[in-house]
């Protein structure tokens, strides 16, 4: 019997790739017991053997900390009052112990942010102030920005900054700097997940099925992109009107002389004024030119293009926009530039040129479905001008629906919006009765004007 148990435990550790620092039979036995209970989600039964191994053999295996987190989270969820506080503090201690005994498996920023989030979520029970909580998040961010990437924690971090600003405890400069910090971090994460997702999309587009593992990774990447998309809107919503021209312009004017040789400051200031449409103020001209003279880049060229666009010098604006694209070496950022320029052209009614830029944006970042939505909107807007008959004009809506459908297929963040667009366009296209009476089911309609595409009349 003893031999069977020993063999069972041996297979258990080999199967889970367990390595251990201490050869302690009691710890080995109890670890297998609490791990099995944890897998069965019987956390109360797992607690006692888990604590025994944790206390006696803290360096025995990382499973102590992986399973221990689940056990303590269960205890926290089912406790109240002082007992709940005790479990919260013990989970915070557990993460510290994990970092001490398994540092290579415990990214500092990730776990420090996790600890800060736990304290924030239980701030009433722990009696934590906004100042204390912000300090915890800021410490996590400063110690290891790379692994501080949880979407919820990034939002909480910025939200606390806004609350402290509103309470008069943080100046506007700190608020806007922290906004830029968090937004840039979110963009870095979106870029990383988008690039990974794009590889899988390219494989699917080539006609090759994803493996089971790749399918799981695709869902994982899509779930994180959805989360970052949600917090991006929440971050902007939380900032609200605090970053309006009335606040930004005096602040940047005051700090301009001290930062005229600070490329990062100039880029952020010009970017914020562009984002908030404060480009009519002469300060924007000074910021952009100082930035371009100090550090010519894709961003500075783009901002110069905005200035020319404001002056009504369209050809010069386009030249600067093209220069911005030429200077950008990062495909993700270049895709964003194409998209921004296309959106400018779309607003001006230059639909053909806009589509060209949107198409380039899609080539560089196919998992961003927004260009598809924009192209579909331009098709729909042009329906009344692109066809000889009423039927042909309304057939353009099928083309718009097909384009919007692509957004849902490629971009997990747009599934709902794309579905609404598809339904809207299909409702405006010829009905089944009209298709029947026209006798054109299955025919191909060539759409003229700037669109230059064709669409097949659906069969009924």
PDB file of C-alpha atoms in Angstrom, residues 296-445:
ATOM      1  CA  UNK A 296      11.551  65.212 -35.759  1.00  0.00           C
ATOM      2  CA  UNK A 297       9.280  62.205 -35.615  1.00  0.00           C
ATOM      3  CA  UNK A 298       6.109  60.690 -36.988  1.00  0.00           C
ATOM      4  CA  UNK A 299       4.117  62.429 -34.253  1.00  0.00           C
ATOM      5  CA  UNK A 300       5.638  65.868 -34.845  1.00  0.00           C
ATOM      6  CA  UNK A 301       5.101  65.574 -38.602  1.00  0.00           C
ATOM      7  CA  UNK A 302       1.493  64.563 -38.006  1.00  0.00           C
ATOM      8  CA  UNK A 303       0.911  67.596 -35.782  1.00  0.00           C
ATOM      9  CA  UNK A 304       2.446  69.857 -38.438  1.00  0.00           C
ATOM     10  CA  UNK A 305      -0.024  68.327 -40.853  1.00  0.00           C
ATOM     11  CA  UNK A 306      -2.816  69.296 -38.480  1.00  0.00           C
ATOM     12  CA  UNK A 307      -1.574  72.869 -38.475  1.00  0.00           C
ATOM     13  CA  UNK A 308      -1.586  72.998 -42.278  1.00  0.00           C
ATOM     14  CA  UNK A 309      -5.028  71.423 -42.292  1.00  0.00           C
ATOM     15  CA  UNK A 310      -6.267  74.183 -39.961  1.00  0.00           C
ATOM     16  CA  UNK A 311      -4.882  76.755 -42.392  1.00  0.00           C
ATOM     17  CA  UNK A 312      -6.815  75.104 -45.225  1.00  0.00           C
ATOM     18  CA  UNK A 313      -3.621  74.018 -46.979  1.00  0.00           C
ATOM     19  CA  UNK A 314      -4.790  70.528 -47.819  1.00  0.00           C
ATOM     20  CA  UNK A 315      -1.936  69.441 -50.093  1.00  0.00           C
ATOM     21  CA  UNK A 316       0.688  70.582 -47.561  1.00  0.00           C
ATOM     22  CA  UNK A 317      -1.200  68.827 -44.779  1.00  0.00           C
ATOM     23  CA  UNK A 318      -1.256  65.576 -46.764  1.00  0.00           C
ATOM     24  CA  UNK A 319       2.491  65.949 -47.432  1.00  0.00           C
ATOM     25  CA  UNK A 320       3.187  66.173 -43.705  1.00  0.00           C
ATOM     26  CA  UNK A 321       0.858  63.242 -43.027  1.00  0.00           C
ATOM     27  CA  UNK A 322       2.752  61.162 -45.584  1.00  0.00           C
ATOM     28  CA  UNK A 323       6.015  62.260 -43.961  1.00  0.00           C
ATOM     29  CA  UNK A 324       4.656  61.066 -40.619  1.00  0.00           C
ATOM     30  CA  UNK A 325       3.891  57.652 -42.119  1.00  0.00           C
ATOM     31  CA  UNK A 326       7.369  57.474 -43.652  1.00  0.00           C
ATOM     32  CA  UNK A 327       9.027  58.296 -40.329  1.00  0.00           C
ATOM     33  CA  UNK A 328       7.065  55.709 -38.361  1.00  0.00           C
ATOM     34  CA  UNK A 329       8.787  52.307 -38.199  1.00  0.00           C
ATOM     35  CA  UNK A 330       6.376  50.553 -35.851  1.00  0.00           C
ATOM     36  CA  UNK A 331       3.562  48.904 -37.821  1.00  0.00           C
ATOM     37  CA  UNK A 332       1.032  49.205 -34.993  1.00  0.00           C
ATOM     38  CA  UNK A 333       1.665  52.946 -34.653  1.00  0.00           C
ATOM     39  CA  UNK A 334       1.804  53.368 -38.423  1.00  0.00           C
ATOM     40  CA  UNK A 335      -1.629  51.731 -38.640  1.00  0.00           C
ATOM     41  CA  UNK A 336      -2.947  54.274 -36.128  1.00  0.00           C
ATOM     42  CA  UNK A 337      -1.520  57.094 -38.242  1.00  0.00           C
ATOM     43  CA  UNK A 338      -3.206  55.745 -41.369  1.00  0.00           C
ATOM     44  CA  UNK A 339      -6.459  55.536 -39.439  1.00  0.00           C
ATOM     45  CA  UNK A 340      -6.199  59.079 -38.058  1.00  0.00           C
ATOM     46  CA  UNK A 341      -5.394  60.530 -41.485  1.00  0.00           C
ATOM     47  CA  UNK A 342      -8.211  58.550 -43.088  1.00  0.00           C
ATOM     48  CA  UNK A 343     -10.632  59.878 -40.493  1.00  0.00           C
ATOM     49  CA  UNK A 344      -9.556  63.435 -41.319  1.00  0.00           C
ATOM     50  CA  UNK A 345     -10.172  62.782 -45.016  1.00  0.00           C
ATOM     51  CA  UNK A 346     -13.515  61.123 -44.294  1.00  0.00           C
ATOM     52  CA  UNK A 347     -14.656  64.173 -42.333  1.00  0.00           C
ATOM     53  CA  UNK A 348     -13.750  66.318 -45.322  1.00  0.00           C
ATOM     54  CA  UNK A 349     -15.780  64.098 -47.661  1.00  0.00           C
ATOM     55  CA  UNK A 350     -12.749  62.707 -49.517  1.00  0.00           C
ATOM     56  CA  UNK A 351     -14.117  59.185 -49.306  1.00  0.00           C
ATOM     57  CA  UNK A 352     -11.966  57.554 -51.979  1.00  0.00           C
ATOM     58  CA  UNK A 353      -8.701  58.767 -50.418  1.00  0.00           C
ATOM     59  CA  UNK A 354      -9.994  57.958 -46.956  1.00  0.00           C
ATOM     60  CA  UNK A 355     -10.729  54.361 -47.971  1.00  0.00           C
ATOM     61  CA  UNK A 356      -7.181  53.997 -49.302  1.00  0.00           C
ATOM     62  CA  UNK A 357      -5.766  55.056 -45.937  1.00  0.00           C
ATOM     63  CA  UNK A 358      -8.216  52.885 -44.006  1.00  0.00           C
ATOM     64  CA  UNK A 359      -7.175  49.928 -46.163  1.00  0.00           C
ATOM     65  CA  UNK A 360      -3.521  50.522 -45.332  1.00  0.00           C
ATOM     66  CA  UNK A 361      -4.423  50.678 -41.648  1.00  0.00           C
ATOM     67  CA  UNK A 362      -6.137  47.300 -41.947  1.00  0.00           C
ATOM     68  CA  UNK A 363      -3.156  45.703 -43.657  1.00  0.00           C
ATOM     69  CA  UNK A 364      -0.910  46.679 -40.764  1.00  0.00           C
ATOM     70  CA  UNK A 365      -3.362  45.840 -37.983  1.00  0.00           C
ATOM     71  CA  UNK A 366      -6.195  43.591 -39.193  1.00  0.00           C
ATOM     72  CA  UNK A 367      -7.534  42.983 -35.681  1.00  0.00           C
ATOM     73  CA  UNK A 368      -8.659  46.624 -35.487  1.00  0.00           C
ATOM     74  CA  UNK A 369     -12.130  46.623 -37.029  1.00  0.00           C
ATOM     75  CA  UNK A 370     -12.743  50.367 -36.843  1.00  0.00           C
ATOM     76  CA  UNK A 371     -11.612  51.012 -40.441  1.00  0.00           C
ATOM     77  CA  UNK A 372     -14.242  48.509 -41.617  1.00  0.00           C
ATOM     78  CA  UNK A 373     -16.926  50.401 -39.673  1.00  0.00           C
ATOM     79  CA  UNK A 374     -15.749  53.706 -41.154  1.00  0.00           C
ATOM     80  CA  UNK A 375     -15.671  52.375 -44.734  1.00  0.00           C
ATOM     81  CA  UNK A 376     -19.160  50.923 -44.283  1.00  0.00           C
ATOM     82  CA  UNK A 377     -20.401  54.305 -43.050  1.00  0.00           C
ATOM     83  CA  UNK A 378     -18.956  56.026 -46.133  1.00  0.00           C
ATOM     84  CA  UNK A 379     -20.680  53.512 -48.408  1.00  0.00           C
ATOM     85  CA  UNK A 380     -23.997  54.086 -46.651  1.00  0.00           C
ATOM     86  CA  UNK A 381     -23.562  57.853 -46.812  1.00  0.00           C
ATOM     87  CA  UNK A 382     -22.991  57.643 -50.558  1.00  0.00           C
ATOM     88  CA  UNK A 383     -25.866  55.262 -51.358  1.00  0.00           C
ATOM     89  CA  UNK A 384     -28.109  57.939 -52.840  1.00  0.00           C
ATOM     90  CA  UNK A 385     -25.350  59.145 -55.169  1.00  0.00           C
ATOM     91  CA  UNK A 386     -24.028  55.829 -56.445  1.00  0.00           C
ATOM     92  CA  UNK A 387     -26.601  54.123 -58.636  1.00  0.00           C
ATOM     93  CA  UNK A 388     -28.909  54.702 -61.596  1.00  0.00           C
ATOM     94  CA  UNK A 389     -32.096  53.306 -60.093  1.00  0.00           C
ATOM     95  CA  UNK A 390     -33.598  53.343 -56.638  1.00  0.00           C
ATOM     96  CA  UNK A 391     -32.945  49.583 -56.370  1.00  0.00           C
ATOM     97  CA  UNK A 392     -29.277  49.980 -57.343  1.00  0.00           C
ATOM     98  CA  UNK A 393     -28.794  52.865 -54.936  1.00  0.00           C
ATOM     99  CA  UNK A 394     -30.218  50.890 -52.035  1.00  0.00           C
ATOM    100  CA  UNK A 395     -28.106  47.884 -53.028  1.00  0.00           C
ATOM    101  CA  UNK A 396     -25.148  49.880 -51.725  1.00  0.00           C
ATOM    102  CA  UNK A 397     -26.411  49.094 -48.216  1.00  0.00           C
ATOM    103  CA  UNK A 398     -25.649  45.402 -48.799  1.00  0.00           C
ATOM    104  CA  UNK A 399     -22.084  46.410 -49.513  1.00  0.00           C
ATOM    105  CA  UNK A 400     -22.043  48.538 -46.349  1.00  0.00           C
ATOM    106  CA  UNK A 401     -23.435  45.626 -44.307  1.00  0.00           C
ATOM    107  CA  UNK A 402     -20.798  43.256 -45.676  1.00  0.00           C
ATOM    108  CA  UNK A 403     -18.052  45.714 -44.754  1.00  0.00           C
ATOM    109  CA  UNK A 404     -19.402  46.226 -41.226  1.00  0.00           C
ATOM    110  CA  UNK A 405     -19.666  42.446 -40.804  1.00  0.00           C
ATOM    111  CA  UNK A 406     -15.898  42.189 -41.334  1.00  0.00           C
ATOM    112  CA  UNK A 407     -15.375  44.349 -38.247  1.00  0.00           C
ATOM    113  CA  UNK A 408     -17.230  41.851 -36.072  1.00  0.00           C
ATOM    114  CA  UNK A 409     -15.260  38.973 -37.562  1.00  0.00           C
ATOM    115  CA  UNK A 410     -11.864  40.542 -36.857  1.00  0.00           C
ATOM    116  CA  UNK A 411     -12.324  42.799 -33.830  1.00  0.00           C
ATOM    117  CA  UNK A 412     -13.751  41.412 -30.562  1.00  0.00           C
ATOM    118  CA  UNK A 413     -14.318  44.911 -29.185  1.00  0.00           C
ATOM    119  CA  UNK A 414     -16.755  45.816 -31.964  1.00  0.00           C
ATOM    120  CA  UNK A 415     -19.064  42.788 -32.103  1.00  0.00           C
ATOM    121  CA  UNK A 416     -22.078  44.640 -30.688  1.00  0.00           C
ATOM    122  CA  UNK A 417     -21.549  47.895 -32.625  1.00  0.00           C
ATOM    123  CA  UNK A 418     -20.884  46.010 -35.850  1.00  0.00           C
ATOM    124  CA  UNK A 419     -24.000  43.875 -35.429  1.00  0.00           C
ATOM    125  CA  UNK A 420     -26.084  47.022 -34.961  1.00  0.00           C
ATOM    126  CA  UNK A 421     -24.576  48.564 -38.098  1.00  0.00           C
ATOM    127  CA  UNK A 422     -25.210  45.424 -40.137  1.00  0.00           C
ATOM    128  CA  UNK A 423     -28.848  45.313 -39.015  1.00  0.00           C
ATOM    129  CA  UNK A 424     -29.296  48.999 -39.798  1.00  0.00           C
ATOM    130  CA  UNK A 425     -27.839  48.724 -43.297  1.00  0.00           C
ATOM    131  CA  UNK A 426     -29.753  45.552 -44.152  1.00  0.00           C
ATOM    132  CA  UNK A 427     -32.991  47.265 -43.098  1.00  0.00           C
ATOM    133  CA  UNK A 428     -32.315  50.013 -45.673  1.00  0.00           C
ATOM    134  CA  UNK A 429     -31.469  47.603 -48.486  1.00  0.00           C
ATOM    135  CA  UNK A 430     -34.168  46.199 -50.807  1.00  0.00           C
ATOM    136  CA  UNK A 431     -36.546  43.812 -49.041  1.00  0.00           C
ATOM    137  CA  UNK A 432     -37.204  40.192 -50.086  1.00  0.00           C
ATOM    138  CA  UNK A 433     -40.445  41.296 -51.732  1.00  0.00           C
ATOM    139  CA  UNK A 434     -38.608  43.956 -53.741  1.00  0.00           C
ATOM    140  CA  UNK A 435     -35.934  41.458 -54.766  1.00  0.00           C
ATOM    141  CA  UNK A 436     -38.657  39.050 -55.926  1.00  0.00           C
ATOM    142  CA  UNK A 437     -40.546  41.675 -57.902  1.00  0.00           C
ATOM    143  CA  UNK A 438     -37.328  42.945 -59.498  1.00  0.00           C
ATOM    144  CA  UNK A 439     -36.372  39.469 -60.692  1.00  0.00           C
ATOM    145  CA  UNK A 440     -32.730  40.242 -59.964  1.00  0.00           C
ATOM    146  CA  UNK A 441     -31.960  37.687 -57.247  1.00  0.00           C
ATOM    147  CA  UNK A 442     -28.396  36.387 -57.641  1.00  0.00           C
ATOM    148  CA  UNK A 443     -27.407  39.124 -60.108  1.00  0.00           C
ATOM    149  CA  UNK A 444     -24.273  41.199 -59.656  1.00  0.00           C
ATOM    150  CA  UNK A 445     -24.685  44.977 -59.472  1.00  0.00           C
TER     151      UNK A 445
END
